[in-house]
XYZ file of C-alpha atoms in Angstrom:
695
model
C -0.012 -0.076 0.086
C 2.777 2.394 1.020
C 4.885 1.531 -1.942
C 1.907 1.774 -4.376
C 1.030 5.307 -3.041
C 4.545 6.602 -3.858
C 4.166 5.317 -7.458
C 0.678 7.089 -7.976
C 0.580 9.233 -10.991
C 1.116 12.939 -10.255
C -2.083 13.800 -12.136
C -3.924 12.641 -9.033
C -2.063 15.185 -6.702
C -4.293 18.435 -6.012
C -3.295 21.215 -8.256
C -1.722 19.101 -10.990
C -4.350 17.432 -13.278
C -3.929 15.827 -16.610
C -2.514 18.893 -18.570
C 0.181 19.688 -15.994
C 0.958 16.014 -15.554
C 1.626 15.687 -19.333
C 4.251 18.570 -19.259
C 5.748 17.135 -16.009
C 6.011 13.709 -17.579
C 8.202 15.153 -20.291
C 10.572 16.498 -17.669
C 10.783 13.109 -16.122
C 8.402 13.762 -13.221
C 5.844 10.896 -13.614
C 4.941 9.692 -10.057
C 4.434 11.204 -6.700
C 8.017 9.696 -5.761
C 9.505 11.456 -8.774
C 7.996 14.621 -7.436
C 9.314 14.241 -4.018
C 12.748 13.753 -5.418
C 12.537 17.015 -7.548
C 14.753 18.932 -4.998
C 15.107 22.649 -4.801
C 18.165 24.025 -6.560
C 18.813 26.433 -3.761
C 17.165 28.290 -0.779
C 16.591 31.773 0.420
C 17.357 32.451 3.953
C 19.176 35.044 6.041
C 22.710 33.533 5.040
C 22.048 33.517 1.254
C 20.413 37.083 0.758
C 22.416 40.417 0.431
C 21.065 43.745 1.312
C 21.171 45.965 -1.742
C 23.376 48.484 0.168
C 26.019 45.736 0.568
C 26.267 44.442 -2.950
C 29.617 44.596 -4.751
C 30.536 44.751 -8.436
C 31.429 41.355 -10.110
C 29.930 39.229 -7.207
C 27.179 36.759 -7.787
C 24.399 37.751 -5.402
C 20.912 37.211 -4.333
C 18.597 40.118 -3.303
C 14.903 40.000 -2.357
C 13.043 43.302 -2.964
C 9.753 44.694 -4.095
C 9.289 46.020 -7.742
C 8.913 49.699 -7.650
C 8.944 50.583 -11.500
C 9.463 48.767 -14.741
C 8.969 49.049 -18.394
C 10.431 48.589 -21.854
C 13.383 50.988 -22.548
C 15.078 52.027 -25.845
C 18.862 52.620 -26.588
C 20.133 53.833 -29.885
C 20.648 50.124 -30.885
C 17.927 48.111 -29.243
C 15.178 48.024 -26.893
C 15.362 46.210 -23.469
C 13.256 45.574 -20.377
C 14.308 46.957 -16.891
C 12.714 46.877 -13.387
C 13.790 48.953 -10.413
C 13.842 46.846 -7.199
C 14.036 48.334 -3.651
C 14.547 46.352 -0.388
C 14.434 49.169 2.113
C 18.204 49.568 2.129
C 18.716 50.611 -1.666
C 17.746 50.406 -5.290
C 18.931 48.022 -7.854
C 18.217 47.697 -11.744
C 17.502 44.328 -13.309
C 17.815 44.360 -17.083
C 16.806 42.029 -19.937
C 18.155 42.504 -23.494
C 16.497 39.323 -24.844
C 12.927 37.968 -24.482
C 11.626 41.482 -23.892
C 8.175 40.641 -25.101
C 7.984 37.650 -22.751
C 9.459 39.254 -19.618
C 7.497 42.442 -19.814
C 4.300 40.260 -18.909
C 5.980 38.693 -15.966
C 6.322 41.263 -13.344
C 3.698 43.855 -11.916
C 4.417 46.707 -9.578
C 4.620 45.549 -5.935
C 5.692 42.069 -6.649
C 8.144 40.627 -3.962
C 10.871 38.835 -6.177
C 14.159 37.074 -5.356
C 16.877 38.076 -7.985
C 20.078 36.163 -8.542
C 22.997 36.893 -10.723
C 26.361 38.904 -11.208
C 26.300 42.411 -10.044
C 27.595 44.858 -12.756
C 27.941 48.707 -12.639
C 26.493 50.892 -15.484
C 24.737 54.199 -14.489
C 24.265 52.399 -11.084
C 24.324 48.907 -9.893
C 22.444 46.302 -11.998
C 21.979 42.671 -12.659
C 21.666 41.602 -16.460
C 19.479 38.533 -17.195
C 19.122 37.597 -13.621
C 17.561 34.373 -12.446
C 14.131 35.232 -10.783
C 11.627 33.763 -8.328
C 8.474 35.508 -7.382
C 7.530 35.219 -3.693
C 3.883 35.222 -2.505
C 2.530 37.667 -0.087
C 1.582 34.614 2.120
C 5.284 33.710 2.333
C 7.238 34.971 5.077
C 10.087 37.483 4.280
C 13.044 35.182 4.639
C 15.486 38.096 5.555
C 13.338 39.402 8.553
C 11.923 36.165 9.765
C 14.604 33.551 9.294
C 12.249 31.498 7.149
C 13.897 29.178 4.573
C 12.227 29.308 1.163
C 12.989 26.678 -1.563
C 13.533 27.613 -5.064
C 13.105 25.074 -7.894
C 14.531 24.760 -11.373
C 11.884 25.331 -13.945
C 12.000 25.117 -17.800
C 10.084 27.477 -19.993
C 7.386 24.853 -20.642
C 6.907 24.402 -16.874
C 6.623 28.173 -16.276
C 4.001 28.268 -18.975
C 1.568 26.086 -16.872
C 2.335 27.936 -13.633
C 5.059 25.766 -12.285
C 7.659 28.211 -11.234
C 8.999 28.030 -7.758
C 5.772 29.235 -6.270
C 3.895 26.781 -8.256
C 6.158 23.963 -7.337
C 5.809 24.890 -3.607
C 2.078 24.584 -3.851
C 1.997 21.162 -5.482
C 4.717 19.728 -3.237
C 2.730 20.800 -0.180
C -0.257 19.105 -1.708
C 1.781 15.954 -2.480
C 2.949 15.616 1.126
C -0.614 16.018 2.295
C -1.774 13.311 -0.164
C 0.884 10.890 1.167
C -0.487 11.504 4.695
C 2.683 10.387 6.447
C 2.852 7.103 4.481
C 6.465 7.424 3.092
C 8.241 4.128 3.722
C 11.781 4.006 4.815
C 14.069 1.395 3.489
C 16.454 1.588 6.333
C 15.881 -0.134 9.585
C 15.690 1.699 12.841
C 19.072 0.101 13.839
C 20.863 1.563 10.837
C 19.265 5.067 11.202
C 20.326 5.068 14.824
C 23.872 3.810 14.131
C 24.530 6.161 11.320
C 22.627 9.116 12.964
C 20.245 9.484 10.005
C 16.949 11.447 9.917
C 14.037 9.222 8.968
C 13.106 9.253 5.306
C 9.741 10.915 5.813
C 11.443 13.811 7.788
C 14.321 14.236 5.322
C 11.727 14.579 2.339
C 9.420 17.009 4.188
C 12.416 19.170 5.262
C 14.249 19.266 2.096
C 11.178 21.016 0.622
C 9.867 22.989 3.656
C 12.661 23.223 6.126
C 11.611 24.835 9.544
C 15.174 26.143 9.906
C 18.706 25.725 8.328
C 19.727 23.033 10.863
C 16.701 20.952 9.841
C 17.647 21.471 6.074
C 21.272 20.433 6.970
C 20.065 17.190 8.457
C 17.554 16.502 5.576
C 20.210 17.128 2.989
C 22.783 14.729 4.746
C 20.284 11.937 4.987
C 19.307 12.171 1.204
C 22.953 12.482 0.080
C 23.709 9.368 2.248
C 20.827 7.568 0.401
C 22.372 8.333 -3.029
C 25.867 7.485 -2.155
C 24.751 4.359 -0.127
C 22.974 2.816 -3.166
C 25.942 3.361 -5.548
C 28.401 1.897 -2.886
C 25.858 -0.935 -2.437
C 26.231 -1.524 -6.321
C 30.186 -1.476 -5.884
C 30.002 -3.872 -2.998
C 27.790 -6.355 -4.855
C 29.852 -6.058 -8.017
C 32.966 -6.705 -6.000
C 31.441 -9.711 -4.157
C 30.417 -11.163 -7.529
C 33.736 -10.478 -9.244
C 35.567 -12.181 -6.359
C 33.550 -15.185 -6.675
C 34.487 -15.673 -10.392
C 36.998 -18.504 -10.573
C 40.175 -17.729 -12.110
C 43.574 -19.450 -12.275
C 46.015 -19.606 -9.388
C 49.648 -18.953 -10.419
C 51.445 -20.867 -7.674
C 54.879 -20.029 -8.826
C 56.432 -16.809 -10.094
C 57.770 -18.818 -13.181
C 61.276 -18.785 -14.803
C 61.279 -15.078 -16.013
C 60.790 -12.862 -13.081
C 64.050 -13.343 -11.226
C 66.029 -12.924 -14.516
C 64.231 -9.658 -15.224
C 64.411 -8.319 -11.775
C 68.241 -9.006 -11.581
C 68.757 -7.281 -14.889
C 67.301 -4.009 -13.659
C 69.751 -1.165 -13.589
C 67.952 0.387 -10.672
C 66.517 -0.534 -7.229
C 62.701 -0.665 -7.032
C 61.115 1.747 -4.685
C 59.459 0.516 -1.401
C 56.119 1.513 -3.036
C 56.695 -0.521 -6.176
C 57.707 -3.597 -4.163
C 54.549 -3.292 -2.056
C 52.357 -3.005 -5.000
C 54.150 -5.848 -6.711
C 53.489 -8.052 -3.659
C 49.766 -6.985 -3.820
C 49.567 -8.092 -7.487
C 51.502 -11.425 -6.745
C 48.903 -12.255 -3.994
C 45.952 -11.655 -6.449
C 47.669 -13.838 -9.107
C 48.334 -16.573 -6.619
C 44.630 -16.527 -5.551
C 42.036 -18.887 -7.261
C 39.748 -15.898 -7.927
C 40.294 -13.326 -10.701
C 42.317 -10.167 -9.953
C 40.456 -6.800 -10.453
C 42.911 -4.180 -9.344
C 43.477 -0.495 -10.114
C 47.082 0.680 -10.080
C 47.463 4.366 -9.656
C 50.927 6.064 -9.838
C 51.945 9.580 -10.507
C 53.688 10.467 -13.738
C 57.190 8.788 -13.529
C 56.427 6.670 -10.515
C 57.302 3.425 -12.162
C 54.082 1.731 -12.965
C 55.312 0.281 -16.319
C 58.154 -1.814 -14.636
C 55.719 -3.255 -11.923
C 53.378 -4.163 -14.903
C 56.382 -5.803 -16.759
C 57.189 -8.025 -13.822
C 53.461 -8.886 -13.284
C 53.233 -9.847 -17.023
C 56.467 -12.080 -16.512
C 54.758 -14.010 -13.720
C 51.530 -14.646 -15.884
C 53.456 -15.735 -18.929
C 55.801 -17.817 -16.886
C 52.609 -19.821 -15.663
C 51.735 -20.362 -19.456
C 48.895 -17.860 -20.476
C 48.858 -15.014 -22.974
C 48.730 -11.266 -21.972
C 47.283 -8.325 -23.631
C 47.850 -4.641 -22.832
C 45.362 -2.171 -24.278
C 46.451 1.542 -24.693
C 44.227 4.421 -25.607
C 46.491 6.001 -28.340
C 48.853 4.536 -30.957
C 51.692 6.600 -29.477
C 51.247 5.109 -26.085
C 50.867 1.498 -27.562
C 54.224 1.960 -29.481
C 55.728 3.256 -26.264
C 54.660 0.247 -24.184
C 55.673 -2.254 -26.913
C 59.125 -0.720 -27.214
C 59.593 -1.022 -23.413
C 58.336 -4.547 -23.081
C 59.983 -5.864 -26.136
C 63.361 -4.500 -24.958
C 63.177 -6.522 -21.794
C 61.390 -9.706 -23.194
C 63.715 -10.136 -26.209
C 66.404 -10.892 -23.670
C 64.399 -13.806 -22.178
C 62.929 -14.899 -25.540
C 59.247 -13.890 -24.787
C 57.566 -13.084 -28.182
C 56.003 -9.695 -28.170
C 53.725 -8.177 -30.915
C 51.987 -4.782 -31.671
C 48.508 -4.577 -32.981
C 47.204 -1.256 -33.999
C 44.814 -0.011 -36.528
C 46.963 0.942 -39.496
C 49.227 -1.948 -40.076
C 49.938 -3.760 -43.516
C 47.351 -6.600 -44.200
C 50.279 -9.290 -44.463
C 51.776 -8.081 -41.223
C 48.533 -8.064 -39.338
C 47.639 -11.589 -40.671
C 50.968 -12.941 -39.394
C 50.467 -11.351 -35.906
C 46.755 -12.709 -35.701
C 48.061 -16.144 -36.578
C 50.711 -15.795 -33.726
C 48.035 -14.822 -31.217
C 45.725 -17.622 -32.275
C 48.288 -20.402 -32.144
C 49.881 -18.991 -28.912
C 53.282 -18.410 -30.278
C 52.911 -14.686 -29.341
C 52.915 -14.475 -25.516
C 52.141 -10.812 -25.221
C 50.404 -8.365 -27.444
C 50.338 -4.564 -27.061
C 47.578 -2.712 -28.901
C 44.851 -0.088 -29.252
C 41.130 -0.689 -29.925
C 42.438 -3.026 -32.755
C 42.739 -5.728 -29.825
C 38.912 -5.929 -29.746
C 38.181 -6.541 -33.471
C 36.214 -9.877 -34.146
C 39.201 -11.396 -36.030
C 41.417 -11.400 -32.907
C 41.515 -14.769 -31.318
C 43.640 -15.773 -28.466
C 44.791 -19.281 -27.689
C 44.594 -18.598 -23.911
C 44.370 -15.085 -22.731
C 44.804 -15.113 -19.001
C 45.939 -11.581 -18.012
C 44.734 -8.101 -19.364
C 46.180 -4.797 -18.630
C 44.221 -1.654 -19.491
C 46.169 1.636 -19.459
C 44.295 4.814 -18.739
C 40.943 3.083 -18.625
C 38.954 6.285 -18.234
C 39.585 6.636 -22.049
C 37.764 3.499 -22.854
C 34.046 2.694 -22.568
C 32.568 -0.045 -20.602
C 31.691 -2.146 -23.683
C 35.357 -1.731 -25.213
C 36.842 -3.258 -21.937
C 34.367 -5.995 -21.791
C 34.919 -7.012 -25.533
C 38.574 -7.565 -24.635
C 37.927 -9.562 -21.426
C 35.604 -11.803 -23.334
C 38.445 -12.976 -25.643
C 39.892 -15.089 -22.688
C 38.404 -17.310 -19.893
C 37.981 -15.034 -16.763
C 41.397 -13.148 -17.259
C 42.989 -11.302 -14.344
C 42.631 -7.623 -14.841
C 44.998 -4.820 -13.892
C 43.788 -1.147 -14.704
C 46.782 1.374 -14.724
C 46.389 5.176 -14.681
C 48.815 7.935 -14.428
C 45.982 10.214 -13.621
C 46.069 10.357 -9.823
C 42.348 9.969 -8.769
C 40.877 11.701 -5.787
C 39.934 9.300 -3.092
C 36.199 10.246 -3.342
C 36.307 9.385 -7.067
C 38.293 6.307 -6.590
C 35.725 4.718 -4.288
C 32.958 6.133 -6.388
C 33.892 5.176 -9.841
C 36.228 2.240 -9.004
C 34.726 1.062 -5.744
C 34.486 -2.459 -7.017
C 38.142 -2.776 -7.528
C 41.102 -3.323 -5.083
C 43.388 -0.275 -5.219
C 47.221 -0.149 -5.258
C 48.959 3.219 -5.135
C 52.701 3.849 -6.143
C 53.017 7.023 -3.910
C 56.681 7.170 -3.972
C 58.946 8.619 -6.665
C 62.387 7.019 -7.799
C 65.200 8.631 -5.942
C 66.964 9.840 -9.010
C 63.902 11.698 -10.383
C 64.316 15.441 -10.309
C 61.036 17.586 -9.706
C 60.296 19.643 -12.854
C 60.509 23.448 -12.206
C 57.322 25.133 -13.360
C 56.892 28.817 -13.872
C 53.786 30.828 -15.226
C 54.502 33.683 -17.593
C 52.667 36.260 -19.859
C 53.325 36.733 -23.431
C 55.547 39.658 -22.846
C 58.045 37.378 -21.092
C 58.284 34.973 -24.242
C 61.510 36.467 -25.806
C 63.491 35.616 -22.640
C 61.837 32.140 -22.725
C 62.870 31.711 -26.363
C 66.427 32.612 -25.391
C 66.388 30.082 -22.493
C 65.226 27.402 -24.966
C 68.055 28.334 -27.294
C 70.598 28.038 -24.492
C 69.255 24.649 -23.587
C 69.323 23.347 -27.252
C 72.922 24.649 -27.540
C 73.725 22.466 -24.533
C 72.371 19.426 -26.471
C 68.929 19.388 -24.752
C 65.458 19.361 -26.439
C 62.155 21.323 -26.192
C 58.521 20.491 -26.701
C 56.020 23.404 -27.406
C 52.298 22.376 -26.686
C 49.151 24.035 -28.163
C 45.840 23.263 -26.687
C 43.516 20.951 -28.630
C 39.912 20.340 -27.740
C 37.296 18.652 -29.709
C 34.906 21.517 -30.045
C 37.468 23.666 -31.706
C 39.851 21.279 -33.316
C 40.314 22.942 -36.602
C 40.920 26.315 -34.935
C 43.374 24.979 -32.443
C 45.100 22.820 -35.172
C 45.370 26.075 -37.145
C 47.082 27.676 -34.034
C 49.545 24.966 -33.757
C 50.403 25.103 -37.382
C 50.758 28.809 -37.361
C 52.881 28.443 -34.201
C 55.092 25.987 -35.768
C 55.623 28.241 -38.882
C 56.456 31.275 -36.564
C 58.849 29.343 -34.319
C 60.666 27.434 -37.150
C 60.989 30.614 -39.354
C 61.409 33.576 -37.069
C 62.551 32.303 -33.491
C 64.580 29.145 -34.111
C 65.603 29.254 -37.970
C 69.000 27.580 -37.121
C 67.440 24.493 -35.498
C 65.305 21.555 -36.594
C 61.712 22.211 -35.616
C 58.904 19.742 -36.367
C 55.317 19.597 -35.962
C 53.174 16.646 -34.814
C 49.399 16.387 -34.318
C 46.609 13.811 -33.965
C 45.414 13.981 -37.653
C 48.724 12.869 -39.029
C 49.156 9.367 -40.294
C 50.805 6.986 -37.829
C 53.866 6.488 -40.063
C 54.287 10.248 -40.258
C 53.999 10.482 -36.331
C 56.584 7.603 -36.044
C 59.014 9.293 -38.293
C 58.870 12.562 -36.386
C 59.186 10.904 -33.010
C 61.995 8.775 -34.131
C 64.002 11.886 -35.160
C 63.060 13.570 -31.896
C 64.200 10.574 -29.917
C 67.568 10.655 -31.934
C 67.847 14.504 -31.310
C 67.638 15.081 -35.000
C 64.783 17.297 -34.145
C 65.605 19.787 -31.279
C 62.190 21.403 -30.899
C 58.923 19.596 -31.258
C 55.667 21.630 -31.718
C 52.632 19.470 -30.822
C 49.015 19.442 -29.805
C 48.103 17.323 -26.725
C 49.025 14.109 -28.592
C 52.202 14.223 -26.355
C 50.149 13.981 -23.157
C 50.795 10.345 -22.684
C 53.341 7.963 -24.202
C 56.427 10.311 -24.952
C 59.521 9.265 -23.296
C 62.412 11.033 -24.504
C 65.010 11.609 -21.474
C 66.883 14.349 -23.407
C 63.761 16.635 -23.445
C 64.221 19.119 -20.564
C 61.971 22.082 -21.615
C 58.271 22.254 -22.129
C 56.466 25.485 -23.217
C 52.675 25.275 -22.993
C 50.717 27.784 -24.814
C 47.408 29.165 -23.429
C 47.967 27.001 -20.326
C 44.726 28.386 -18.809
C 42.694 26.406 -21.277
C 44.000 22.952 -19.792
C 42.718 21.089 -16.712
C 45.255 20.866 -13.997
C 45.596 17.094 -14.180
C 46.215 17.342 -18.019
C 49.059 20.045 -17.325
C 50.518 17.662 -14.701
C 50.401 14.846 -17.376
C 51.941 17.139 -20.039
C 54.622 18.132 -17.625
C 55.636 14.449 -16.872
C 56.785 14.223 -20.332
C 60.144 16.105 -19.689
C 62.723 16.015 -17.122
C 62.788 12.019 -17.389
C 66.577 11.784 -17.807
C 69.402 12.953 -15.619
C 69.058 16.722 -16.408
C 66.622 19.060 -14.518
C 63.284 19.818 -16.429
C 61.596 23.101 -16.860
C 57.878 23.581 -17.633
C 56.769 27.105 -18.677
C 53.124 28.002 -18.828
C 51.986 30.955 -20.998
C 48.840 32.606 -19.628
C 47.139 34.575 -22.317
C 43.769 35.123 -20.907
C 43.957 36.084 -17.249
C 41.068 35.444 -14.776
C 40.802 34.800 -11.103
C 40.185 31.117 -11.790
C 42.987 30.741 -14.331
C 45.323 32.470 -11.912
C 44.378 30.146 -9.096
C 44.708 27.031 -11.197
C 48.038 28.021 -12.667
C 49.352 28.954 -9.217
C 48.515 25.437 -7.985
C 50.442 23.630 -10.829
C 53.379 25.877 -10.434
C 53.690 25.263 -6.683
C 53.297 21.369 -6.323
C 54.498 18.405 -8.230
C 52.253 16.032 -6.346
C 49.799 14.563 -8.666
C 47.348 13.535 -5.913
C 47.177 17.091 -4.489
C 46.647 18.472 -7.996
C 43.874 15.924 -8.794
C 42.105 17.000 -5.612
C 42.138 20.694 -6.567
C 41.234 19.842 -10.213
C 38.184 17.994 -8.853
C 37.270 21.039 -6.842
C 37.617 23.489 -9.636
C 36.096 21.391 -12.486
C 33.729 18.920 -10.878
C 33.701 15.123 -11.600
C 32.215 15.326 -15.033
C 35.036 17.530 -16.485
C 37.660 15.643 -14.475
C 36.710 12.219 -16.106
C 35.085 13.337 -19.323
C 31.197 13.438 -19.160
C 30.699 10.887 -21.932
C 32.408 8.137 -19.843
C 30.606 8.717 -16.559
C 27.400 10.406 -17.482
C 25.330 7.375 -16.006
C 25.549 8.897 -12.527
C 22.699 11.249 -12.350
C 22.917 12.776 -8.859
C 20.033 14.618 -7.544
C 21.470 15.948 -4.461
C 24.842 14.253 -3.891
C 28.066 16.269 -4.361
C 31.244 14.203 -5.096
C 33.585 17.121 -4.425
C 32.365 17.944 -0.829
C 30.628 14.815 0.262
C 33.875 12.760 1.263
C 32.830 12.008 4.892
C 29.256 10.966 3.749
C 30.695 8.795 0.891
C 32.965 6.888 3.380
C 30.181 6.401 5.871
C 27.713 5.193 3.087
C 30.512 2.901 1.717
C 31.180 1.249 5.057
C 27.439 0.699 5.683
C 26.945 -0.739 2.251
C 29.847 -3.076 2.299
C 28.983 -4.263 5.865
C 25.481 -5.139 4.674
C 26.758 -7.177 1.631
C 29.249 -8.961 3.798
C 26.521 -10.146 6.153
C 23.952 -10.584 3.356
C 25.644 -11.083 -0.091
C 22.284 -11.447 -1.945
C 20.191 -9.015 0.297
C 17.896 -11.833 1.252
C 17.499 -11.161 4.894
C 14.020 -9.677 5.861
C 15.648 -6.419 7.326
C 17.422 -5.852 3.774
C 14.099 -6.490 1.589
C 13.146 -2.826 1.382
C 16.837 -1.926 0.488
C 16.824 -4.638 -2.148
C 13.492 -3.403 -3.634
C 14.614 0.156 -3.864
C 18.008 -0.964 -5.387
C 16.421 -2.970 -8.111
C 14.046 -0.148 -8.919
C 16.652 2.715 -9.194
C 19.775 0.847 -10.284
C 18.538 -1.625 -12.905
C 20.595 -0.004 -15.604
C 23.841 -0.646 -13.648
C 23.520 -4.170 -12.595
C 26.365 -5.595 -14.728
C 28.259 -8.427 -12.889
C 25.705 -8.342 -10.013
C 23.709 -11.534 -9.046
C 21.019 -10.931 -6.345
C 18.159 -12.355 -8.201
């Protein structure tokens, strides 16, 4: 009965009806439950409202006032609509240059309205195209009474049927009355008490109609906990399911590991040895390995992977390494082949643009087992690639692959062990959110002989001095990489900038040196030819787009100049910086800031003052959010309503512990006290149940 009432169509809620229900349905609000979870976008209270007398230019501000005057105005070029707002402490103009015919019918004199936007100054303070919410006379003045008023997101189609913030407040009040205190909770009293959680009924009432800010905070915490809990429950169930998959136990390290280990010209760091032990224990287990290996740029992940591969091959299976770009695939292939040739392990490279005869020969070697290890790109997942016995898969920079692509590779073996590697340090909250079903290994120690790269931020006026510095370095036999930004949305424009930069540098600045251009649209053999020359120091200055972000390893490159550095994410800048200073000489990374804003100044200040990738990734997450950090196309399936990955760290860890404890005690959620959790989980996470068996 209680569950059914939540699934009642919204058209039966007082004040909605069939016409409004039809529009709400298109916005994804179909049931009473959907309406309850249509949370406010923000709130008006004493802490969020600014007196007009206290507003400042360039600050994003919310003011509440009464409209004293308004109308269509005309300038020499166009007409606009403007209202004058007063709050008892001063006056403010709110101005609209677009949609004048619509806006002029919205307001009447005497309306009490909350306006939100960036304050500008032009013949007095004003906000141009502000967000607005009309407040009813029956609603208390939040500034003078301490009331907390919810404001809701509303599309134009919703506003057309009277569902602005005021309209939503009315129908939500009706919905709560309709439910008549029949909102079921999926958590037991024991869980709510141990985790100090507000009952769901109270949380949903107070998120929409908080009696005070303290109640709002408790309601928000409970609903955030819920969202994080169910995702962590998914991770716990996935991890439980994966660990139950039978794999192969490699009891011995095999004949190759000791030979390779003894041939190393350097001592592994303590962190590398620890991670290698963790991987060795996984491989010795009868269950499949599902491990994420994080390590900062230059921390030595590849050598750990190489030794792990030697264990697997020593136990008779084939290994595949999938890289996101051909450059990185070539890099890995060269590294692995240089070691494995010494111990007679056959290694191959499989990429998209290979001669048919060469590809046919490689496919035959993979199929009959003669090739023990293959490095490749997406070419590995083509239908004509058949392994004799694929037992170990390594995926590098997995965030660049889709779930289906990873799955296609795993299906080419019988329950292969999986090691994911990334040189993008992942903030803890993201690691346990996006990779919470994996075991985590971190190489958090740099090799002793690795010198930190010196990073400096400059403006374009300083470039002549920088060009002289590059000249001095090249005269000493060192090399330089100049990077231009490249983003998908403006690829042609950016490529043109790189080409013009190459022409300018090669003809006007460094005419006496060999300068080459490399970018993503070149054919692979063209890129290879240029990189071979750069590696041999036949090219002293390499001009590039971000194709060099991963996979370039030229120890003689000591200087990197990054143009328009403000256009890069912090993590990407850190990745780029990791391409230089990989030899015995000190590295220098110079960031050219051409468009200066407060945000860009702050970001570039961070990158110039630390070389710790984990600190940088934390800051990058705060500045850009998880979607931009990872790329929205890869992780868009997480549609948070209230959760906040950047600031919810303690709640995420609390929710994770609760979820994992429940799954440990009840792996298929069959206990009576977990039945409500199970039902809610199956309702809301049906689209994410890969590898999960609780049926």
